PDB file of C-alpha atoms and ligand atoms in Angstrom:
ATOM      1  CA  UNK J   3      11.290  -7.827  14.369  1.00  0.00           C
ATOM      2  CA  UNK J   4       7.968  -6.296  15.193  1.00  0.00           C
ATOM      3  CA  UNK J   5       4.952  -9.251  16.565  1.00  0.00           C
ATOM      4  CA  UNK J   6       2.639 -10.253  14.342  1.00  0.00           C
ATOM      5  CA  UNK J   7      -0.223  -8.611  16.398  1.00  0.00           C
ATOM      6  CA  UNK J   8       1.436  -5.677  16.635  1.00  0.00           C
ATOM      7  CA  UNK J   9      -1.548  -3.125  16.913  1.00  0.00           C
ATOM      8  CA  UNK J  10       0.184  -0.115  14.783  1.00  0.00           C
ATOM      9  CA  UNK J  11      -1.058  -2.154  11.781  1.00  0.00           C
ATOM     10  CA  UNK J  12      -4.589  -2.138  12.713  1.00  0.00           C
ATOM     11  CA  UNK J  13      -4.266   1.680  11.921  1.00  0.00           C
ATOM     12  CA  UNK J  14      -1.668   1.681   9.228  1.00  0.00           C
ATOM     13  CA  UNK J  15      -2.900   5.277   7.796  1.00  0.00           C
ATOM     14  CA  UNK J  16      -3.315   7.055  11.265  1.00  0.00           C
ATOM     15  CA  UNK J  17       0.130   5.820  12.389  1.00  0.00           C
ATOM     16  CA  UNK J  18       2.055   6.862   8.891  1.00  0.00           C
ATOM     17  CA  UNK J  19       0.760   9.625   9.028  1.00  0.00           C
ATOM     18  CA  UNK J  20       1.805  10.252  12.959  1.00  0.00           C
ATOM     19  CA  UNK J  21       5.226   9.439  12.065  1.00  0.00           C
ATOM     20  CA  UNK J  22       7.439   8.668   9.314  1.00  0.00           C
ATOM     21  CA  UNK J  23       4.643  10.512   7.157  1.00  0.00           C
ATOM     22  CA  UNK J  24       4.284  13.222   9.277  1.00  0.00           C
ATOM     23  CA  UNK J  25       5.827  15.565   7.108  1.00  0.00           C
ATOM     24  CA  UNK J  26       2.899  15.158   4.469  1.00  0.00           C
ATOM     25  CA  UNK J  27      -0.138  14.832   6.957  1.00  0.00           C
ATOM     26  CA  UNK J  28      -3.235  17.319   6.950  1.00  0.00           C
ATOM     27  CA  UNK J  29      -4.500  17.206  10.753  1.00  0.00           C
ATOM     28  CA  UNK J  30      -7.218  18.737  12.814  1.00  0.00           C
ATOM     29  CA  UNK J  31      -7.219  17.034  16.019  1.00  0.00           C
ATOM     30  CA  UNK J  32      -6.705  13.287  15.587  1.00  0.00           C
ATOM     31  CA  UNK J  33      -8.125  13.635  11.829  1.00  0.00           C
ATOM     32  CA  UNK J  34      -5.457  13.658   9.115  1.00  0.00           C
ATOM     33  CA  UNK J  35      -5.066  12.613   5.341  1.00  0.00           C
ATOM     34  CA  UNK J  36      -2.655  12.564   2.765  1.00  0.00           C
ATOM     35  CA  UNK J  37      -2.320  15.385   0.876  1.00  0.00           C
ATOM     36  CA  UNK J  38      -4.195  15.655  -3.064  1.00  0.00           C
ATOM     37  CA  UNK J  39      -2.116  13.524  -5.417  1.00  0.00           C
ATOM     38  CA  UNK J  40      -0.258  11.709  -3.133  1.00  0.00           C
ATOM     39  CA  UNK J  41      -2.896   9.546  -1.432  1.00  0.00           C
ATOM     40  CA  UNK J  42      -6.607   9.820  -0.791  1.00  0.00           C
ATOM     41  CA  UNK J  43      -6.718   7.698   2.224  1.00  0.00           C
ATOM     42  CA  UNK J  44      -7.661   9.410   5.815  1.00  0.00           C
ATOM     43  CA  UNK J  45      -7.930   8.461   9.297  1.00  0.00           C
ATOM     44  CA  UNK J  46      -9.535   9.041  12.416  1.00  0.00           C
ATOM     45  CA  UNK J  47      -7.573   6.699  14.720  1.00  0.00           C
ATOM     46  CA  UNK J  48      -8.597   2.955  15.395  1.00  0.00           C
ATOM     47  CA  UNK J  49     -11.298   4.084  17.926  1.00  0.00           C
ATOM     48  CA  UNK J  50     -12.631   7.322  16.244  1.00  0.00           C
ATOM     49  CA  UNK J  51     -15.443   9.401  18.791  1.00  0.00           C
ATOM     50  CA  UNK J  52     -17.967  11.527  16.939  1.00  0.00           C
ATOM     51  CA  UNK J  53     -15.612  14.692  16.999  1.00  0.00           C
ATOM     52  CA  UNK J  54     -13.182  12.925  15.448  1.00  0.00           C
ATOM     53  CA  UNK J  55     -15.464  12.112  12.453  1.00  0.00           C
ATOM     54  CA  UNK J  56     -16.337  15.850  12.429  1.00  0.00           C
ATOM     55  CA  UNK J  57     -12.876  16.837  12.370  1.00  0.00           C
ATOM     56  CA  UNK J  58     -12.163  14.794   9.242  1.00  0.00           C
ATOM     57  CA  UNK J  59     -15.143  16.799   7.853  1.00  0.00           C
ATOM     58  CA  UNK J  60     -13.995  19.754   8.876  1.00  0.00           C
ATOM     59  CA  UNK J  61     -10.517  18.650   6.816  1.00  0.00           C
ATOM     60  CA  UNK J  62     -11.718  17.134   4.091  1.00  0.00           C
ATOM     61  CA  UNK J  63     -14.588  19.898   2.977  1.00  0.00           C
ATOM     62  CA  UNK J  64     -18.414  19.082   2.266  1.00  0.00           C
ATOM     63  CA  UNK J  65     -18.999  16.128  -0.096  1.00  0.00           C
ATOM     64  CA  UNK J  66     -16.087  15.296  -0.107  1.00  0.00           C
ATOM     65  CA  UNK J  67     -14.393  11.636  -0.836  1.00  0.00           C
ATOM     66  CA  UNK J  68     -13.105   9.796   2.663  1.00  0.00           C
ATOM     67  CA  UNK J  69     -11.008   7.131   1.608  1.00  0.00           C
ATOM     68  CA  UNK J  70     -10.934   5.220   4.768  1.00  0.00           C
ATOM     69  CA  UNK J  71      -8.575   2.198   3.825  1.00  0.00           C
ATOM     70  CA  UNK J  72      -9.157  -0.648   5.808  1.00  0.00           C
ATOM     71  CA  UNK J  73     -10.422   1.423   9.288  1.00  0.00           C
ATOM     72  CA  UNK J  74     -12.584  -0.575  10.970  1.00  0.00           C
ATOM     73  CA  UNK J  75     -14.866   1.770  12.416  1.00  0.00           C
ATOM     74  CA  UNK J  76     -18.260   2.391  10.214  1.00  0.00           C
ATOM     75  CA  UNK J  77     -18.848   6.783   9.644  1.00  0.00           C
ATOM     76  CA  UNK J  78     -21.547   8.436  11.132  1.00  0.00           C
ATOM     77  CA  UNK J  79     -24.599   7.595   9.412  1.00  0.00           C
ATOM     78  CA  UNK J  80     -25.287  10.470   7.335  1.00  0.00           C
ATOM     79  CA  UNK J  81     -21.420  10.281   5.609  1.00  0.00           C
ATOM     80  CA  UNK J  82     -23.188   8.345   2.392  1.00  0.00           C
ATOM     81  CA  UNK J  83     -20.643   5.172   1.744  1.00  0.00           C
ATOM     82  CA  UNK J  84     -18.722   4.939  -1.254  1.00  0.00           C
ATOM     83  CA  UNK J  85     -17.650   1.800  -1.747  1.00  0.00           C
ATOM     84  CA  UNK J  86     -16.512  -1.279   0.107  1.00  0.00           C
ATOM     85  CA  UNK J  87     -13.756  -3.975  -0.648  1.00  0.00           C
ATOM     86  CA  UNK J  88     -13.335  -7.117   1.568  1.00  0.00           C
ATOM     87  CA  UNK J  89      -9.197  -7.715   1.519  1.00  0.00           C
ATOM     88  CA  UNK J  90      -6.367  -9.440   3.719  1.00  0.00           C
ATOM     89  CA  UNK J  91      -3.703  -7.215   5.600  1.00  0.00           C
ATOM     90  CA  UNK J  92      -0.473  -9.786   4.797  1.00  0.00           C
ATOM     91  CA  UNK J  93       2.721  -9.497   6.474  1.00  0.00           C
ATOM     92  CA  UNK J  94       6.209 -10.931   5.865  1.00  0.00           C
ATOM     93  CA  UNK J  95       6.846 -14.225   8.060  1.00  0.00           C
ATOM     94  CA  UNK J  96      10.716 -13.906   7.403  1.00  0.00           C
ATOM     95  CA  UNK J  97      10.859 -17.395   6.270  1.00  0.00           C
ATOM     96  CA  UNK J  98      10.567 -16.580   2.593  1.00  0.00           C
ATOM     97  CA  UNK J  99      13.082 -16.173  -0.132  1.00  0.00           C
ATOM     98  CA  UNK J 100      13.336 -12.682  -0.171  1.00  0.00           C
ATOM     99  CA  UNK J 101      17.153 -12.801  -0.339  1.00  0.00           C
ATOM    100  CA  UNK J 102      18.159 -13.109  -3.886  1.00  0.00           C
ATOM    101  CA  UNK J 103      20.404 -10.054  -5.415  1.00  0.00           C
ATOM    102  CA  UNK J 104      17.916  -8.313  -7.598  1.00  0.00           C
ATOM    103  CA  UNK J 105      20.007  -8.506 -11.102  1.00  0.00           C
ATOM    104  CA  UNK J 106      20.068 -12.478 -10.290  1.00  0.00           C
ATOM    105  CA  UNK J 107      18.109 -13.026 -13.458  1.00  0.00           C
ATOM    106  CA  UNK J 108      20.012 -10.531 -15.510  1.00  0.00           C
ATOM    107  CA  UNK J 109      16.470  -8.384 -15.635  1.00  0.00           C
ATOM    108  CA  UNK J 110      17.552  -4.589 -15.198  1.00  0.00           C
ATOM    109  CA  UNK J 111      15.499  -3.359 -11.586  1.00  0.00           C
ATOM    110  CA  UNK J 112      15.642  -0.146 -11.759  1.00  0.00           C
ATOM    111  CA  UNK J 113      15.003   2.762  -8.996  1.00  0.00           C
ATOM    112  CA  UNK J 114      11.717   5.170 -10.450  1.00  0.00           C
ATOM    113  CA  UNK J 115      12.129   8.511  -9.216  1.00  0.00           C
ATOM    114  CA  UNK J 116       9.594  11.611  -9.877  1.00  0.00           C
ATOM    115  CA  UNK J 117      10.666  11.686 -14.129  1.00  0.00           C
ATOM    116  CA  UNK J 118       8.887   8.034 -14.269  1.00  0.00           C
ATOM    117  CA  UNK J 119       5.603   9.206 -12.577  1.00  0.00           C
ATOM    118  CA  UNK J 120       4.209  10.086 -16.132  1.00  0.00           C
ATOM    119  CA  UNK J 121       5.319   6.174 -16.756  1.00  0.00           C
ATOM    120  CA  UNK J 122       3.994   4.669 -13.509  1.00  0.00           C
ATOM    121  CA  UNK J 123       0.516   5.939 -13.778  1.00  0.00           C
ATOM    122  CA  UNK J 124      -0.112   4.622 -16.911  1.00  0.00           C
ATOM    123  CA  UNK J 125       1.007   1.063 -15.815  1.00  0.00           C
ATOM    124  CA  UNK J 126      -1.148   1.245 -13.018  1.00  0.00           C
ATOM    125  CA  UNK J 127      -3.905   2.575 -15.027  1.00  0.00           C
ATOM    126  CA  UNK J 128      -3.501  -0.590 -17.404  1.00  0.00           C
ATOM    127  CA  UNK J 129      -3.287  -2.911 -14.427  1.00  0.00           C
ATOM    128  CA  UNK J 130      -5.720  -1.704 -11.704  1.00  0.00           C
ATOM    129  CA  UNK J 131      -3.208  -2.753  -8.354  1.00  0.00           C
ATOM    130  CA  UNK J 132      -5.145  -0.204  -6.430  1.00  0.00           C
ATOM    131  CA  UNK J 133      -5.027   3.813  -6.073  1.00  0.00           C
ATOM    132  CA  UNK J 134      -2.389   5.256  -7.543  1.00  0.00           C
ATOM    133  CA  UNK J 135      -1.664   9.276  -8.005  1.00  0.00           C
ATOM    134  CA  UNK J 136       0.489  11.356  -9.272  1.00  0.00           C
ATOM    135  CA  UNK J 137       2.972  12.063  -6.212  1.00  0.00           C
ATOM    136  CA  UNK J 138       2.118   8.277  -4.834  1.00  0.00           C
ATOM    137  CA  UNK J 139       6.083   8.039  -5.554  1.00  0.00           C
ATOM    138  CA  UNK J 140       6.718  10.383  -2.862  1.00  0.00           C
ATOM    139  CA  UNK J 141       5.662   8.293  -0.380  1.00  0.00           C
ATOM    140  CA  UNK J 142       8.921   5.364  -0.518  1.00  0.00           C
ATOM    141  CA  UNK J 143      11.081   3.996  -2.759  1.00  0.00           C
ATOM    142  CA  UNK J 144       9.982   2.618  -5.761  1.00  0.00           C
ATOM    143  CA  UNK J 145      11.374   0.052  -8.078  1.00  0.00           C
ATOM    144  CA  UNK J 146      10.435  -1.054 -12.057  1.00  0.00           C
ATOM    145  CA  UNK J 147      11.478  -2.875 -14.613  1.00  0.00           C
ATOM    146  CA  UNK J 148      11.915  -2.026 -18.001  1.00  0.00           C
ATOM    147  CA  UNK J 149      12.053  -4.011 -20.829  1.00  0.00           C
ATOM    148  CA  UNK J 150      13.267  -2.215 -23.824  1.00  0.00           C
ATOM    149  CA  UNK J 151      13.302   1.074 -21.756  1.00  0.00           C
ATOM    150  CA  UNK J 152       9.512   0.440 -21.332  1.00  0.00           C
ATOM    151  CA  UNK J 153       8.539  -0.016 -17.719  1.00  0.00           C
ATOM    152  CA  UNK J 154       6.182  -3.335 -18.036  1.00  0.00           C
ATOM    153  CA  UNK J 155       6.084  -3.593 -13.875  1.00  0.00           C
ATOM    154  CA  UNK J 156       6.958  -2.119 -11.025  1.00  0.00           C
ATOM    155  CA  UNK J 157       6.055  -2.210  -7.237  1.00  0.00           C
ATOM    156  CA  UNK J 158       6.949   0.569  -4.442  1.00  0.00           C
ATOM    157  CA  UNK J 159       6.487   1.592  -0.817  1.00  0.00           C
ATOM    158  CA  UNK J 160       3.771   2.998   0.629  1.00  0.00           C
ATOM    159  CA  UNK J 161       2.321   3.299   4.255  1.00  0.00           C
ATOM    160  CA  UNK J 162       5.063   3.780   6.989  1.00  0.00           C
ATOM    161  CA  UNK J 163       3.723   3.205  10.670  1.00  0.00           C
ATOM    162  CA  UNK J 164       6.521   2.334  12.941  1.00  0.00           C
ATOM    163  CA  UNK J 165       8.840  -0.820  12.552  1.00  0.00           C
ATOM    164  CA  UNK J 166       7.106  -1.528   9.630  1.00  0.00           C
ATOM    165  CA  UNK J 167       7.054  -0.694   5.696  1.00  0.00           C
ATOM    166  CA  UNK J 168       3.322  -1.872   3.433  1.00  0.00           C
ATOM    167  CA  UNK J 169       4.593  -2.836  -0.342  1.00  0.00           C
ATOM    168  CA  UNK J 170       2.184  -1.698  -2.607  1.00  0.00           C
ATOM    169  CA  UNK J 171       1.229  -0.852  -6.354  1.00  0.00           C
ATOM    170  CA  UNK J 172       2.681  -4.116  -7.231  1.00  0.00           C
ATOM    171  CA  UNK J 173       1.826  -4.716 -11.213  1.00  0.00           C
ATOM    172  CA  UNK J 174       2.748  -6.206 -14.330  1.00  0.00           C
ATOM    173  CA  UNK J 175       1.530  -5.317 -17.976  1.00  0.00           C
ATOM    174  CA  UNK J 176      -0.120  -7.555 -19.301  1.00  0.00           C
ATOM    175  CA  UNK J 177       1.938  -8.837 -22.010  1.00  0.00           C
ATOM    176  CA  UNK J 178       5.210  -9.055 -19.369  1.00  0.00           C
ATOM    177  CA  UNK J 179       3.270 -11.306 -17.008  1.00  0.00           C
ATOM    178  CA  UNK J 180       4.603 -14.760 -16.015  1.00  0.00           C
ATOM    179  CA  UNK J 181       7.967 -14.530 -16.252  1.00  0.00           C
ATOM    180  CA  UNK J 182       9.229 -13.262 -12.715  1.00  0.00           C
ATOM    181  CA  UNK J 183       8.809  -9.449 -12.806  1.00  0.00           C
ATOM    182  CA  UNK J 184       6.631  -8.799  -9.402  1.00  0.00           C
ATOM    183  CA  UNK J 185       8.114 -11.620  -7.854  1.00  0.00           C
ATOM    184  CA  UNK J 186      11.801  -9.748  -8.429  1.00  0.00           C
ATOM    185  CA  UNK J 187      10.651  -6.661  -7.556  1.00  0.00           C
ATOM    186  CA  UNK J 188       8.816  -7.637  -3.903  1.00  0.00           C
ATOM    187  CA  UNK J 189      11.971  -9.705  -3.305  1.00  0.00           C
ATOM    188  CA  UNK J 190      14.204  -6.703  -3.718  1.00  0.00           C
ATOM    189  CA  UNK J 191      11.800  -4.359  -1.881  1.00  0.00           C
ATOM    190  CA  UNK J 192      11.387  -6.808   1.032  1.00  0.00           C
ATOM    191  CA  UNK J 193      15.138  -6.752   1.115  1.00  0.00           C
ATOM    192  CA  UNK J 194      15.542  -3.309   1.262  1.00  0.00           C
ATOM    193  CA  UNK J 195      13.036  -2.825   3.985  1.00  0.00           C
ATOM    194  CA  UNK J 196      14.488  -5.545   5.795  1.00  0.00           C
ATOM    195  CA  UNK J 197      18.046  -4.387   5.534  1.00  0.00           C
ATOM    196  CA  UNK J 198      16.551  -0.726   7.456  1.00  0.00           C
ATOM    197  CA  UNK J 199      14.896  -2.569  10.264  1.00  0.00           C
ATOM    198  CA  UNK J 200      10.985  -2.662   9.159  1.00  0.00           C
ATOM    199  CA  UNK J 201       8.883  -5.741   8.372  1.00  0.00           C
ATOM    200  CA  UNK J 202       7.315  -5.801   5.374  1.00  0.00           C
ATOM    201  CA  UNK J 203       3.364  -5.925   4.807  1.00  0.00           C
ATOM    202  CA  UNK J 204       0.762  -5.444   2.572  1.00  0.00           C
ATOM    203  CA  UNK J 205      -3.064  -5.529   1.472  1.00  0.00           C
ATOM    204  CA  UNK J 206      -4.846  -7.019  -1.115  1.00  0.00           C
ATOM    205  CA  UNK J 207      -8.420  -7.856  -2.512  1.00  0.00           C
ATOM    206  CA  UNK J 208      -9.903 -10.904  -1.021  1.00  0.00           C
ATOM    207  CA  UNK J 209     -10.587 -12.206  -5.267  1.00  0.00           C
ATOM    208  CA  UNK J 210      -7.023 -11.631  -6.280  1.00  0.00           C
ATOM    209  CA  UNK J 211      -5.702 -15.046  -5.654  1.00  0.00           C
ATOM    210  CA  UNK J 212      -3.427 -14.918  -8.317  1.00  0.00           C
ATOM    211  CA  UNK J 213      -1.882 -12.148  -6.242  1.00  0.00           C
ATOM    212  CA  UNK J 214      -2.283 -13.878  -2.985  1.00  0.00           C
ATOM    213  CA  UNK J 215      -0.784 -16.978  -4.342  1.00  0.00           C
ATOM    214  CA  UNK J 216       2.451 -14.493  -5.405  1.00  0.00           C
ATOM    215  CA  UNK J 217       2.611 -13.326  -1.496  1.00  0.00           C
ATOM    216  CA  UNK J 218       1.979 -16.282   0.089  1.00  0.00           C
ATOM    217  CA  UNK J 219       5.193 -17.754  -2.073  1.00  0.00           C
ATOM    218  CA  UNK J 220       7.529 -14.700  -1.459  1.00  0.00           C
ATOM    219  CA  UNK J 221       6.649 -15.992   2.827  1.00  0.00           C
ATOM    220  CA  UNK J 222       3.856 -13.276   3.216  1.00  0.00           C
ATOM    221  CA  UNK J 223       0.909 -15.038   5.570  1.00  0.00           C
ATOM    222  CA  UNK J 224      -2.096 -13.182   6.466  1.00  0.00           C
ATOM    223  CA  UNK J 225      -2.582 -11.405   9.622  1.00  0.00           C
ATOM    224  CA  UNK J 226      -6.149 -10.569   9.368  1.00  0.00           C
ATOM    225  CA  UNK J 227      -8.829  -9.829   7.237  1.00  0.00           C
ATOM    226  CA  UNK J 228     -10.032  -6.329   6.789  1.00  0.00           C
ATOM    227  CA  UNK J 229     -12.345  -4.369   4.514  1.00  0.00           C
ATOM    228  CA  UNK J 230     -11.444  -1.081   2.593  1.00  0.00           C
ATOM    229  CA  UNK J 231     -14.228   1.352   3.007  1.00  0.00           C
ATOM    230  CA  UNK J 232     -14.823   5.268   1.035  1.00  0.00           C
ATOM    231  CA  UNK J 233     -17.519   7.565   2.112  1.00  0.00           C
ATOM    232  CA  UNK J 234     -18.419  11.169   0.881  1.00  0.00           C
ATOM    233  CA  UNK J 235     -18.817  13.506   3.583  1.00  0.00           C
ATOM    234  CA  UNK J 236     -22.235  15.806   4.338  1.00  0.00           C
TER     235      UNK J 236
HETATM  236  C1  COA L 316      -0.265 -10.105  -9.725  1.00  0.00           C
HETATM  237  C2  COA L 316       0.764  -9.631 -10.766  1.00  0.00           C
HETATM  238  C3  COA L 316       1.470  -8.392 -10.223  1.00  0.00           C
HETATM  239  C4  COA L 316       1.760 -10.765 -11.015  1.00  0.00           C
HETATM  240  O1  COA L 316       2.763 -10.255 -11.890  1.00  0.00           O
HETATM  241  P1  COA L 316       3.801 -11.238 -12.655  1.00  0.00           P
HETATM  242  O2  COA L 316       4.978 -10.394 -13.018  1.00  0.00           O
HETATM  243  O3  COA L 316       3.095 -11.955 -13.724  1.00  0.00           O
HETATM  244  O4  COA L 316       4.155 -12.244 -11.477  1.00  0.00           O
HETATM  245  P2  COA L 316       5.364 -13.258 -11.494  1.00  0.00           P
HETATM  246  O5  COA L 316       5.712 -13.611 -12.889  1.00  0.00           O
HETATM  247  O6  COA L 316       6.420 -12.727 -10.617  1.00  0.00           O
HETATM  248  O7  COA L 316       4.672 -14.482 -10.782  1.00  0.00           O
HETATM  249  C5  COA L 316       5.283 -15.128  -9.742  1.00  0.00           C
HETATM  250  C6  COA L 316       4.524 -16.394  -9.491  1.00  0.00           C
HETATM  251  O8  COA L 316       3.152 -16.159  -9.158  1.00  0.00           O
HETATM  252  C7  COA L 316       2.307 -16.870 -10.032  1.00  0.00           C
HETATM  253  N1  COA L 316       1.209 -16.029 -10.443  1.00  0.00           N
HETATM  254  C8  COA L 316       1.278 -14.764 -10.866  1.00  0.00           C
HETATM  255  N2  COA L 316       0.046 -14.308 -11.193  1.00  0.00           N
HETATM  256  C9  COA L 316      -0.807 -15.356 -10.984  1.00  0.00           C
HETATM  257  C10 COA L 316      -2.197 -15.528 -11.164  1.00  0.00           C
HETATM  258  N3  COA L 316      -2.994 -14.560 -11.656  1.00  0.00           N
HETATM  259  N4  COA L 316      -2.742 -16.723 -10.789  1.00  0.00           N
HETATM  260  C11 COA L 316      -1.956 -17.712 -10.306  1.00  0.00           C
HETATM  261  N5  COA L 316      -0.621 -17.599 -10.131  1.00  0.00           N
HETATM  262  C12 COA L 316      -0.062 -16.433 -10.472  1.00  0.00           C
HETATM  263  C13 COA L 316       3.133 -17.172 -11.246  1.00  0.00           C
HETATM  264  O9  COA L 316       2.709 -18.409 -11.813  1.00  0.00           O
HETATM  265  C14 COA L 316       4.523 -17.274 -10.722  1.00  0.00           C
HETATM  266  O10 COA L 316       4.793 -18.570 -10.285  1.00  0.00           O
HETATM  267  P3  COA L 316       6.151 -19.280 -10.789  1.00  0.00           P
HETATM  268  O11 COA L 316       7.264 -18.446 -10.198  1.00  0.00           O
HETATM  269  O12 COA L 316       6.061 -20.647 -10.228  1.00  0.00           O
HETATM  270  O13 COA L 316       6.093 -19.221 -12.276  1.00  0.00           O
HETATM  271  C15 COA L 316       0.072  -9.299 -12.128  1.00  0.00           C
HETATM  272  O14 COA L 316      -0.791 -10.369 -12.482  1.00  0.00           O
HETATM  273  C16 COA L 316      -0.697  -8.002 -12.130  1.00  0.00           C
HETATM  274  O15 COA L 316      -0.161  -6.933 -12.467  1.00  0.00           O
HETATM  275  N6  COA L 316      -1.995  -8.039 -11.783  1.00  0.00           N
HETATM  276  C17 COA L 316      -2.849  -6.827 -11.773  1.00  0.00           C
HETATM  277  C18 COA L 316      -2.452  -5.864 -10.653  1.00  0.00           C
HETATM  278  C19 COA L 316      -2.601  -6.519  -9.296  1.00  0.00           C
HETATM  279  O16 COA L 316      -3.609  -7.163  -9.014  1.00  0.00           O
HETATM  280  N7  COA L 316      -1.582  -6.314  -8.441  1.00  0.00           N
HETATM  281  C20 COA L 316      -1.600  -6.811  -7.073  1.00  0.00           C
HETATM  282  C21 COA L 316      -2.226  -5.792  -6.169  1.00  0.00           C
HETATM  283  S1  COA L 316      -2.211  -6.326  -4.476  1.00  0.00           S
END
C-alpha cells in the first residue's frame, strides 16, 4: 500500500492526468486540464515556473476559468482569483470497515453508467458535493442507489494518480439521508479500489463535518490540509 506521504497526492490533478488520465488530458508543456464536461480542474505541476502558468493560458484561452483544485502554488498576479475553499485531503488508513458485501442491507447498489448522467447531475445539483459535469462519469466507476428506481445517492471515482484512486461526488437527497446510503456506497467503492491495488482518498470542505464525521468512521484520517483555489486567466 502506497505511504501516507506519498508526494503523488500533493498533485493529484497533474499526476491523473500524467497517467491513468492521460487519455483525456489537454497539455502544452507541463500544463494540462480535463477536457469541457468532464472536469474543470487544471494543473501546472506542484512547483509551477512562470512558463508553466503561461502555458496553462495558452491552453485554457483568455479569461478563462482555472480551476486549480487544491495546488498549492498562488497564479501570477494578474490571473484575477476566483474563489478559495479551505478543505482536508483524507486518505484510507485500512483499518476501517470497508469490507461489508454491498447488498448486506438488502439496499440495491447499483453500477451508473453514461444513461444515468441525466440522473446524476440533478442529484448533485440538489446536494452541492462539489463540481460535477456532464461526462464526470467518465472519469471511474460510479455507484447509486435507487430507491423506487429513483437514484436518492450515489458516490463515484474520480482523480487517478498512481497507486491511488480519490472517491468523490459522494451525496444523498435530502429526504434519503440517515439511513446508510453514502456510508454503503464508500464502503463498496473503497472495496473495489482496494481489491485493484489503489488506496483510497478524498477531499472535502473544512465546514462539512457531518461529512468528515462519515470518513473519519469508514477509517479515512486526514493527511493534510489544503485549499481549493479558481482563477480566470488575462
Ligand atoms: C454527507 C452525506 C453524503 C451523508 O449521506 P447519508 O446517506 O445521510 O449518510 P449515512 O446515512 O451513510 O451516514 C453515515 C453516518 O454518518 C453520520 N452522518 C451523516 N451525515 C451527518 C451529518 N451531517 N452530521 C453528523 N453526522 C452525519 C450519520 O449519523 C451516520 O451515522 P450512523 O451510521 O451512526 O447512523 C449527505 O449528508 C449529503 O449528501 N450531503 C451533501 C453533499 C456532501 O456534502 N457530500 C460530501 C462531499 S465531500
Amino acid at each position: 500500500m502506497r505511504n501516507d506521504d506519498d508526494p503523488v497526492l500533493d498533485d493529484p490533478v497533474g499526476q491523473s492526468l500524467g497517467s491513468r488520465h492521460a487519455h483525456l488530458a489537454r497539455r502544452i508543456g507541463r500544463a494540462a486540464t480535463y477536457p469541457t464536461g468532464v472536469a474543470t480542474f487544471s494543473s501546472v505541476s506542484a512547483d509551477p515556473h512562470a512558463e508553466d502558468w503561461s502555458d496553462l493560458a495558452g491552453l485554457l484561452g483568455p479569461g478563462a476559468f482555472a480551476d486549480m483544485f487544491n495546488c498549492p502554488a498562488l497564479a501570477p498576479a494578474n490571473w484575477e482569483p476566483v474563489f478559495s475553499l479551505a478543505g482536508l485531503q483524507m486518505i484510507w488508513s485500512g483499518d476501517g470497515r470497508p469490507g461489508r458485501p454491498v447488498s448486506e442491507s438488502g439496499t440495491h447498489v447499483v453500477e451508473l453508467g453514461a444513461d444515468s448522467a441525466p440522473e446524476m447531475l440533478e442529484l448533485a445539483a440538489r446536494t452541492e458535493p462539489g463540481p460535477f459535469w456532464p461526462r464526470t462519469h467518465e472519469l471511474g466507476t460510479y455507484l447509486g442507489v435507487r430507491v423506487d428506481g429513483t437514484l436518492v445517492a450515489m458516490a463515484g471515482e474520480r482523480l487517478r494518480p498512481p497507486g491511488w484512486t480519490e472517491i468523490s461526488a459522494v451525496c444523498t437527497a435530502p429526504e434519503a439521508r440517515g439511513q446508510g446510503h453514502a456510508a454503503r456506497l464508500v464502503r463498496a467503492l473503497t472495496e473495489l479500489i482496494v481489491a485493484r491495488g489503489d488506496r483510497p482518498f478524498l477531499h472535502v470542505a473544512d465546514a462539512n463535518t457531518g461529512a468528515i464525521t462519515l470518513y473519519e468512521r469508514l477509517g479515512f484520517k486526514t493527511r493534510k490540509q489544503v485549499t481549493f483555489r479558481g482563477f480566470r486567466t488575462p
